[in-house]
Short mmCIF file of C-alpha atoms in Angstrom, two decimals:
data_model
loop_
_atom_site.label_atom_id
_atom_site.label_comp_id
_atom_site.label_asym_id
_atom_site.label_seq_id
_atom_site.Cartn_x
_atom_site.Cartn_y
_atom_site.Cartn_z
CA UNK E 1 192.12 22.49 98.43
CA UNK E 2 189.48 20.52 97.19
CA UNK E 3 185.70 21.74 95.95
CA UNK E 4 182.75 18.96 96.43
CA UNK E 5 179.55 19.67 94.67
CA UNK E 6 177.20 19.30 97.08
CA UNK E 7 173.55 20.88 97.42
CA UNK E 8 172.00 17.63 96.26
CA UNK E 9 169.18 17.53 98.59
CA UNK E 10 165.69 16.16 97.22
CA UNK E 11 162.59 17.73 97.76
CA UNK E 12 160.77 14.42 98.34
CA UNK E 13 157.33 15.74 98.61
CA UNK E 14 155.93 13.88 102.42
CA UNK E 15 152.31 13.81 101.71
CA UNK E 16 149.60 13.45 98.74
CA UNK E 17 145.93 13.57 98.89
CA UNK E 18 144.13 10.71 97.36
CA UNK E 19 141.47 12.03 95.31
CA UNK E 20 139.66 8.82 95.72
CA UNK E 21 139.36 5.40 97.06
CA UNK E 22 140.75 2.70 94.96
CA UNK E 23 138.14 -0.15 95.79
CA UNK E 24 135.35 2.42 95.03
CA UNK E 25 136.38 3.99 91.69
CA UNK E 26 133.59 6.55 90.97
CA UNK E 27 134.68 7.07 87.20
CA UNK E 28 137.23 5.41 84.73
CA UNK E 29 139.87 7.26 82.95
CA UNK E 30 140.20 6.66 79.40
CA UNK E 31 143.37 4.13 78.97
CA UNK E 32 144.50 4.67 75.28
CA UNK E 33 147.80 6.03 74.71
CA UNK E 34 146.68 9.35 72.82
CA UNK E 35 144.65 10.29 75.90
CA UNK E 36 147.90 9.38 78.38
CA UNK E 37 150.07 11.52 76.20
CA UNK E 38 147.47 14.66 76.22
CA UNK E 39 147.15 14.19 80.24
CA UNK E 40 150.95 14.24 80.19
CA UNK E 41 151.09 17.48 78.12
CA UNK E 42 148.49 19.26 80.33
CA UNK E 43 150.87 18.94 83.51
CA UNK E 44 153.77 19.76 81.34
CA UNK E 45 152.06 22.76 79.73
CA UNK E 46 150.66 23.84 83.34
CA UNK E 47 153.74 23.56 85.02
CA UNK E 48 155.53 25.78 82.59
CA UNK E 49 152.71 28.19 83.49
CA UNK E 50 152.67 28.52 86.65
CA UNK E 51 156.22 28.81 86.70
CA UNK E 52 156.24 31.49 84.26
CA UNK E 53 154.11 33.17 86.32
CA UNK E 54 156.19 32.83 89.55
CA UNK E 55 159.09 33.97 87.51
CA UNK E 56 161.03 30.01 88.04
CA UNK E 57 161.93 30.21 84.01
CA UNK E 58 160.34 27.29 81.67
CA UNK E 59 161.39 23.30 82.33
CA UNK E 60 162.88 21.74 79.11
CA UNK E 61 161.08 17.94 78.52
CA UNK E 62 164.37 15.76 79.49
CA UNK E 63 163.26 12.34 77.74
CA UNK E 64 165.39 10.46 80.17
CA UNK E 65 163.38 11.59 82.89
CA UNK E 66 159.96 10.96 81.04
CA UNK E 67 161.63 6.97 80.90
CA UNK E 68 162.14 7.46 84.03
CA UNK E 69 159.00 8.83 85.46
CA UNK E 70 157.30 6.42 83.49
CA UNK E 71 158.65 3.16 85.40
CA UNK E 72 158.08 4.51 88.80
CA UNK E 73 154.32 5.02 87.52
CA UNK E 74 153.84 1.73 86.33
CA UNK E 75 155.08 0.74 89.90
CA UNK E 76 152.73 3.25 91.28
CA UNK E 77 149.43 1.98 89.52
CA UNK E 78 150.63 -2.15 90.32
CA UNK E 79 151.43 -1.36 94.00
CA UNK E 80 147.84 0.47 94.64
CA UNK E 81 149.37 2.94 97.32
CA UNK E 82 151.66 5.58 95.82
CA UNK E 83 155.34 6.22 97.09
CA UNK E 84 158.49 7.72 96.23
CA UNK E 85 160.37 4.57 96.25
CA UNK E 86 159.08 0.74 96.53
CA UNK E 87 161.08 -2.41 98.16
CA UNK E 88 163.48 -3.52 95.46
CA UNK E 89 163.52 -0.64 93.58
CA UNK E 90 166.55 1.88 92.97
CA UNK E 91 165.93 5.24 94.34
CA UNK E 92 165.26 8.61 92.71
CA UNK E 93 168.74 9.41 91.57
CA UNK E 94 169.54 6.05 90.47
CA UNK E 95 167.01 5.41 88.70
CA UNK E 96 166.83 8.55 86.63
CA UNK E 97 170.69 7.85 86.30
CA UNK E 98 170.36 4.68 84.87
CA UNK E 99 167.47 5.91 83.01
CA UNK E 100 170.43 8.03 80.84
CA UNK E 101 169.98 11.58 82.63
CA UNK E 102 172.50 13.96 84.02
CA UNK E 103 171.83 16.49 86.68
CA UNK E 104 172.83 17.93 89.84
CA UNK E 105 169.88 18.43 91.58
CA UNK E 106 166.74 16.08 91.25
CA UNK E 107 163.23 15.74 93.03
CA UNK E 108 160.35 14.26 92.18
CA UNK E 109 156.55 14.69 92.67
CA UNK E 110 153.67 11.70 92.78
CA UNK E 111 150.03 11.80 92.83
CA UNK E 112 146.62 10.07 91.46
CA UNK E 113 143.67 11.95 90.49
CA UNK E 114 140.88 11.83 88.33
CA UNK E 115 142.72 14.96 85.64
CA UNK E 116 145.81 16.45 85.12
CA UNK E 117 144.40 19.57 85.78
CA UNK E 118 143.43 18.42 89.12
CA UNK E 119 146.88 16.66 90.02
CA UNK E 120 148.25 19.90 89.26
CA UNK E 121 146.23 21.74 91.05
CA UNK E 122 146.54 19.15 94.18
CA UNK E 123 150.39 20.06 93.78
CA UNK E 124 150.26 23.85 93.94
CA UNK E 125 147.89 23.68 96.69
CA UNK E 126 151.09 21.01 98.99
CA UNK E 127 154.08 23.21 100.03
CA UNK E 128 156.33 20.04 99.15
CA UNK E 129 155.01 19.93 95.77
CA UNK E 130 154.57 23.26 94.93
CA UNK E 131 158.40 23.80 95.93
CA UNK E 132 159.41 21.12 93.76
CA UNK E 133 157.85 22.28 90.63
CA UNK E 134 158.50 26.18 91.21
CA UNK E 135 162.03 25.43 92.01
CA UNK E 136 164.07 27.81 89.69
CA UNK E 137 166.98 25.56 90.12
CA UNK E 138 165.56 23.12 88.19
CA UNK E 139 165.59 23.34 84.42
CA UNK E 140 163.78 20.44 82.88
CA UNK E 141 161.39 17.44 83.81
CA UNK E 142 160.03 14.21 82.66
CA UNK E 143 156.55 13.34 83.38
CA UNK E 144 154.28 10.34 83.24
CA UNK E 145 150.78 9.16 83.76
CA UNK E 146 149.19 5.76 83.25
CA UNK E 147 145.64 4.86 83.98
CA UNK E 148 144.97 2.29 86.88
CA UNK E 149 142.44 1.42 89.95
CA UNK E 150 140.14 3.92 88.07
CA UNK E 151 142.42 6.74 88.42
CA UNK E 152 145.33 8.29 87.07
CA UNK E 153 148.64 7.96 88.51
CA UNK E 154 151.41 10.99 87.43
CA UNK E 155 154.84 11.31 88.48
CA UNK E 156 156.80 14.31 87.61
CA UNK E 157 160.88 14.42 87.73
CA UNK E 158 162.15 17.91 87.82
CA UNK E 159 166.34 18.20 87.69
CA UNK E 160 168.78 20.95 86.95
CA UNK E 161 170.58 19.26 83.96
CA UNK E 162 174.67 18.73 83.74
CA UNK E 163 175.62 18.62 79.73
CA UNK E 164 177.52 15.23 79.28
CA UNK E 165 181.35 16.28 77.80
CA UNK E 166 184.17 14.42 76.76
CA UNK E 167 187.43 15.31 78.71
CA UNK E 168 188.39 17.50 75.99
CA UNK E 169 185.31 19.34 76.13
CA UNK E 170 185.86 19.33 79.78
CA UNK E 171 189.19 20.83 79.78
CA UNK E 172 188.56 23.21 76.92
CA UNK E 173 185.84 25.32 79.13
CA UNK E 174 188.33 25.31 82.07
CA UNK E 175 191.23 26.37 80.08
CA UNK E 176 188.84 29.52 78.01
CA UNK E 177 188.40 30.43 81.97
CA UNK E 178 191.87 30.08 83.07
CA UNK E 179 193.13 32.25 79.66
CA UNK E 180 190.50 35.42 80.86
CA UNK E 181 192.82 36.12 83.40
CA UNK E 182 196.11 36.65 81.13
CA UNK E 183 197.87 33.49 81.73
CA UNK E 184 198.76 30.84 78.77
CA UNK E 185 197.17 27.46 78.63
CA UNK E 186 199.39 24.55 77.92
CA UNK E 187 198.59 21.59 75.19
CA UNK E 188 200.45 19.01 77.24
CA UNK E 189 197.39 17.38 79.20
CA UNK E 190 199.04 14.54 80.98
CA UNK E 191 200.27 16.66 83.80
CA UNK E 192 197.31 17.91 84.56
CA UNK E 193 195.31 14.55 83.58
CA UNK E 194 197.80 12.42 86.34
CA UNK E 195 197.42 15.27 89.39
CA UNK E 196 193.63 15.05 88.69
CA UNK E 197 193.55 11.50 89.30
CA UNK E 198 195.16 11.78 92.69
CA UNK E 199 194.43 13.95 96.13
CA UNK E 200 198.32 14.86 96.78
CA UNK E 201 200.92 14.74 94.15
CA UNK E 202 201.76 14.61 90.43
CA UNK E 203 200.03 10.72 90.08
CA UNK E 204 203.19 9.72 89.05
CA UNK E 205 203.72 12.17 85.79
CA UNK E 206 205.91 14.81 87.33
CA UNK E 207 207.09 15.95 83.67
CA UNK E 208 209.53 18.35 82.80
CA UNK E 209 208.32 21.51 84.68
CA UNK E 210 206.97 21.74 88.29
CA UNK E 211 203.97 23.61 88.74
CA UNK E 212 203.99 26.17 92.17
CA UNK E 213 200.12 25.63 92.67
CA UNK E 214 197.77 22.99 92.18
CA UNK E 215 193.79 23.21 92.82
CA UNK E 216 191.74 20.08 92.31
CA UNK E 217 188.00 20.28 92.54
CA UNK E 218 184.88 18.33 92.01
CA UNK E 219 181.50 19.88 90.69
CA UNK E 220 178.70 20.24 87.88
CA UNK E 221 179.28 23.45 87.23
CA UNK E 222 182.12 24.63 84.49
CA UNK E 223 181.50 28.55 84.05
CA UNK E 224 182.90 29.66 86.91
CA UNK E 225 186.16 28.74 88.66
CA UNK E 226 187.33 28.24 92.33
CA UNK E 227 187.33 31.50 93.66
CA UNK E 228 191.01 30.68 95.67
CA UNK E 229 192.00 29.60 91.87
CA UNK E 230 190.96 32.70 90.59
CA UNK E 231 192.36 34.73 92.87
CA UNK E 232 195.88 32.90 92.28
CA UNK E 233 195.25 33.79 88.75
CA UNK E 234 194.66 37.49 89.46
CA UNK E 235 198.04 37.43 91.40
CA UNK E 236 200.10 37.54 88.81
CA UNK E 237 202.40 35.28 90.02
CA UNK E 238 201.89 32.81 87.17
CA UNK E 239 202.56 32.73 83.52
CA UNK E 240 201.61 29.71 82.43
CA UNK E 241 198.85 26.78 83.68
CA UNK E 242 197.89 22.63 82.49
CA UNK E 243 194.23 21.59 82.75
CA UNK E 244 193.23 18.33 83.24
CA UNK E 245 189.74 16.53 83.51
CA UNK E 246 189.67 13.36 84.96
CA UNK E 247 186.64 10.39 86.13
CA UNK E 248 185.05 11.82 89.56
CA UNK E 249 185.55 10.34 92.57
CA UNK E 250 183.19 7.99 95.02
CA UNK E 251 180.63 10.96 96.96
CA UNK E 252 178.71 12.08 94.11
CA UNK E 253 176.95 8.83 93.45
CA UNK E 254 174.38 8.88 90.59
CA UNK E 255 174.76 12.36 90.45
CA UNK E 256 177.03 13.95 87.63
CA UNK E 257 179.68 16.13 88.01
CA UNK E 258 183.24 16.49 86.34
CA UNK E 259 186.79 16.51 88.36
CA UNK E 260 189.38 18.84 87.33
CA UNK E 261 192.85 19.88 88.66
CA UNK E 262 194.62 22.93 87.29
CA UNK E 263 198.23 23.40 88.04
CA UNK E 264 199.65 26.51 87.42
CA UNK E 265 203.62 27.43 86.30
CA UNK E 266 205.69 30.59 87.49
#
C-alpha cells in the first residue's frame, strides 16, 4: 500500500482591486530601499496580527520565499498589469522551489496600492486573499514590495514548511516511531534503502532475512506513521523492522516530501 502526499492545492487568489490607474499616478511612493523594507515589515507585522487574532498561529519570515516573492514583483511592476504567473515564467511552486524553499502547501497573494496598510487591508477585505493569509496550515511567508507606475506592487508567499533531512535524519524519525510500539529497529539500512526504491519487491537486495510486511509511502510529514503500519505494529506479530528513506518519486513535483518503506520481521 502506498501513501501520496497530496492536499497541494493553491489558493491562487482570482481577483485584486487596483487602487489606481497606472497612466494617472496621483502620488509617488518613496523608492529607496529603507522605505521598501519598512513597507515589507508592515504587511509582515499585520499579517501576524490579524492572524493572531483569528487564532491561525504566527508565519515565520522563510527568506527563500522573500527571494522569491521578490522576482515575481519585479515582474509585476515591468509588466504594468499584475498576475500570478507571466508568459515564460515558472509557476508558483517552481519558482519558490528553485528559489531554495521546502513546503507542502504554497499560495500566494498579489496586489498594488498606494501603503502596506492599505494592501493589507485590500486583502482581508477579498475572500481569496483573506483565506490565503489566515490559513493556519501555513507556517511562514516571504514578502516583497518594489515601487513602480507610482504605486507599490507586494506579493506575499505563504507555505507550510517541510525541514530539509539527510536520509539518516529521515530514517532516524521513522525508526523513534516504529520503536514506540515495542518492536526493535535494525542498523542494516540497505534492505530497507533497495525496497524503498522500488513499488513491488526487495530492488534487488533481498538480504539474509525476509521481511512478512512491507509499507512504502510518500509524504511531508514524519511524526506520524501510516495508520495500516501502525496497526501492524500494534499486532504483535512482529519483532523486529528495517527503515529506509529513499529520493521521491515523479507526482510531487516542486513540492517536497520524503519516501520511506518500512519492512517489518516476524
Amino acid at each position: 500500500m502506498r501513501f501520496i502526499c497530496r492536499g497541494l492545492a493553491l489558493w491562487l487568489a482570482l481577483s485584486v482591486t487596483l487602487f489606481m490607474a497606472a497612466q494617472t499616478p496621483r502620488y509617488r511612493p518613496r523608492t529607496n530601499s529603507e522605505n521598501l523594507q519598512l513597507q515589507v515589515e508592515q504587511l509582515f507585522a499585520l499579517a501576524n496580527r490579524d492572524r493572531a487574532q483569528a487564532g491561525a498561529g504566527n508565519l515565520r519570515w522563510d527568506p527563500a520565499l522573500s527571494a522569491a516573492a521578490l522576482e515575481h514583483c519585479r515582474r509585476m511592476s515591468a509588466e504594468g498589469p499584475i498576475a500570478h504567473r507571466y508568459a515564460g515564467e515558472l509557476d508558483l511552486a517552481a519558482r519558490t522551489a528553485q528559489a531554495g524553499a521546502h513546503f507542502s502547501l504554497i499560495e500566494e497573494n498579489v496586489a498594488v496600492g498606494p501603503s502596506a496598510p492599505v494592501i493589507h487591508d485590500e486583502w482581508m477585505h477579498s475572500p481569496g486573499h483573506r483565506t490565503n493569509l489566515l490559513n493556519p496550515e501555513v507556517d511562514r511567508v516571504g514578502v516583497a514590495v518594489v515601487a513602480g507606475n507610482g504605486a507599490y506592487y507586494a506579493v506575499a508567499d505563504y507555505a507550510r514548511g517541510v525541514q530539509p533531512l539527510t536520509v539518516a535524519q529521515v530514517e532516524f524519525r521513522i525508526s523513534a516511531l516504529v520503536r514506540t510500539s515495542g518492536v526493535s529497529v535494525l542498523s542494516d539500512t540497505a534492505q530497507a534503502r533497495a525496497a524503498c526504491a522500488v513499488e513491488h519487491g526487495f530492488g534487488g537486495s533481498a538480504g539474509r532475512l525476509h521481511p512478512r510486511f512491507v509499507m512504502r509511502w510518500q509524504g511531508a510529514d514524519l511524526t506520524r506513521l501510516p495508520q495500516s503500519l501502525e496497526d501492524r505494529l500494534a499486532s504483535g506479530h512482529y519483532r523486529s523492522a528495517a527503515v529506509g528513506n529513499c529520493a521521491p518519486q515523479g507526482e510531487e513535483g516542486s513540492f517536497t516530501a520524503f519516501r520511506i518503506a518500512v519492512l517489518l520481521y516476524e
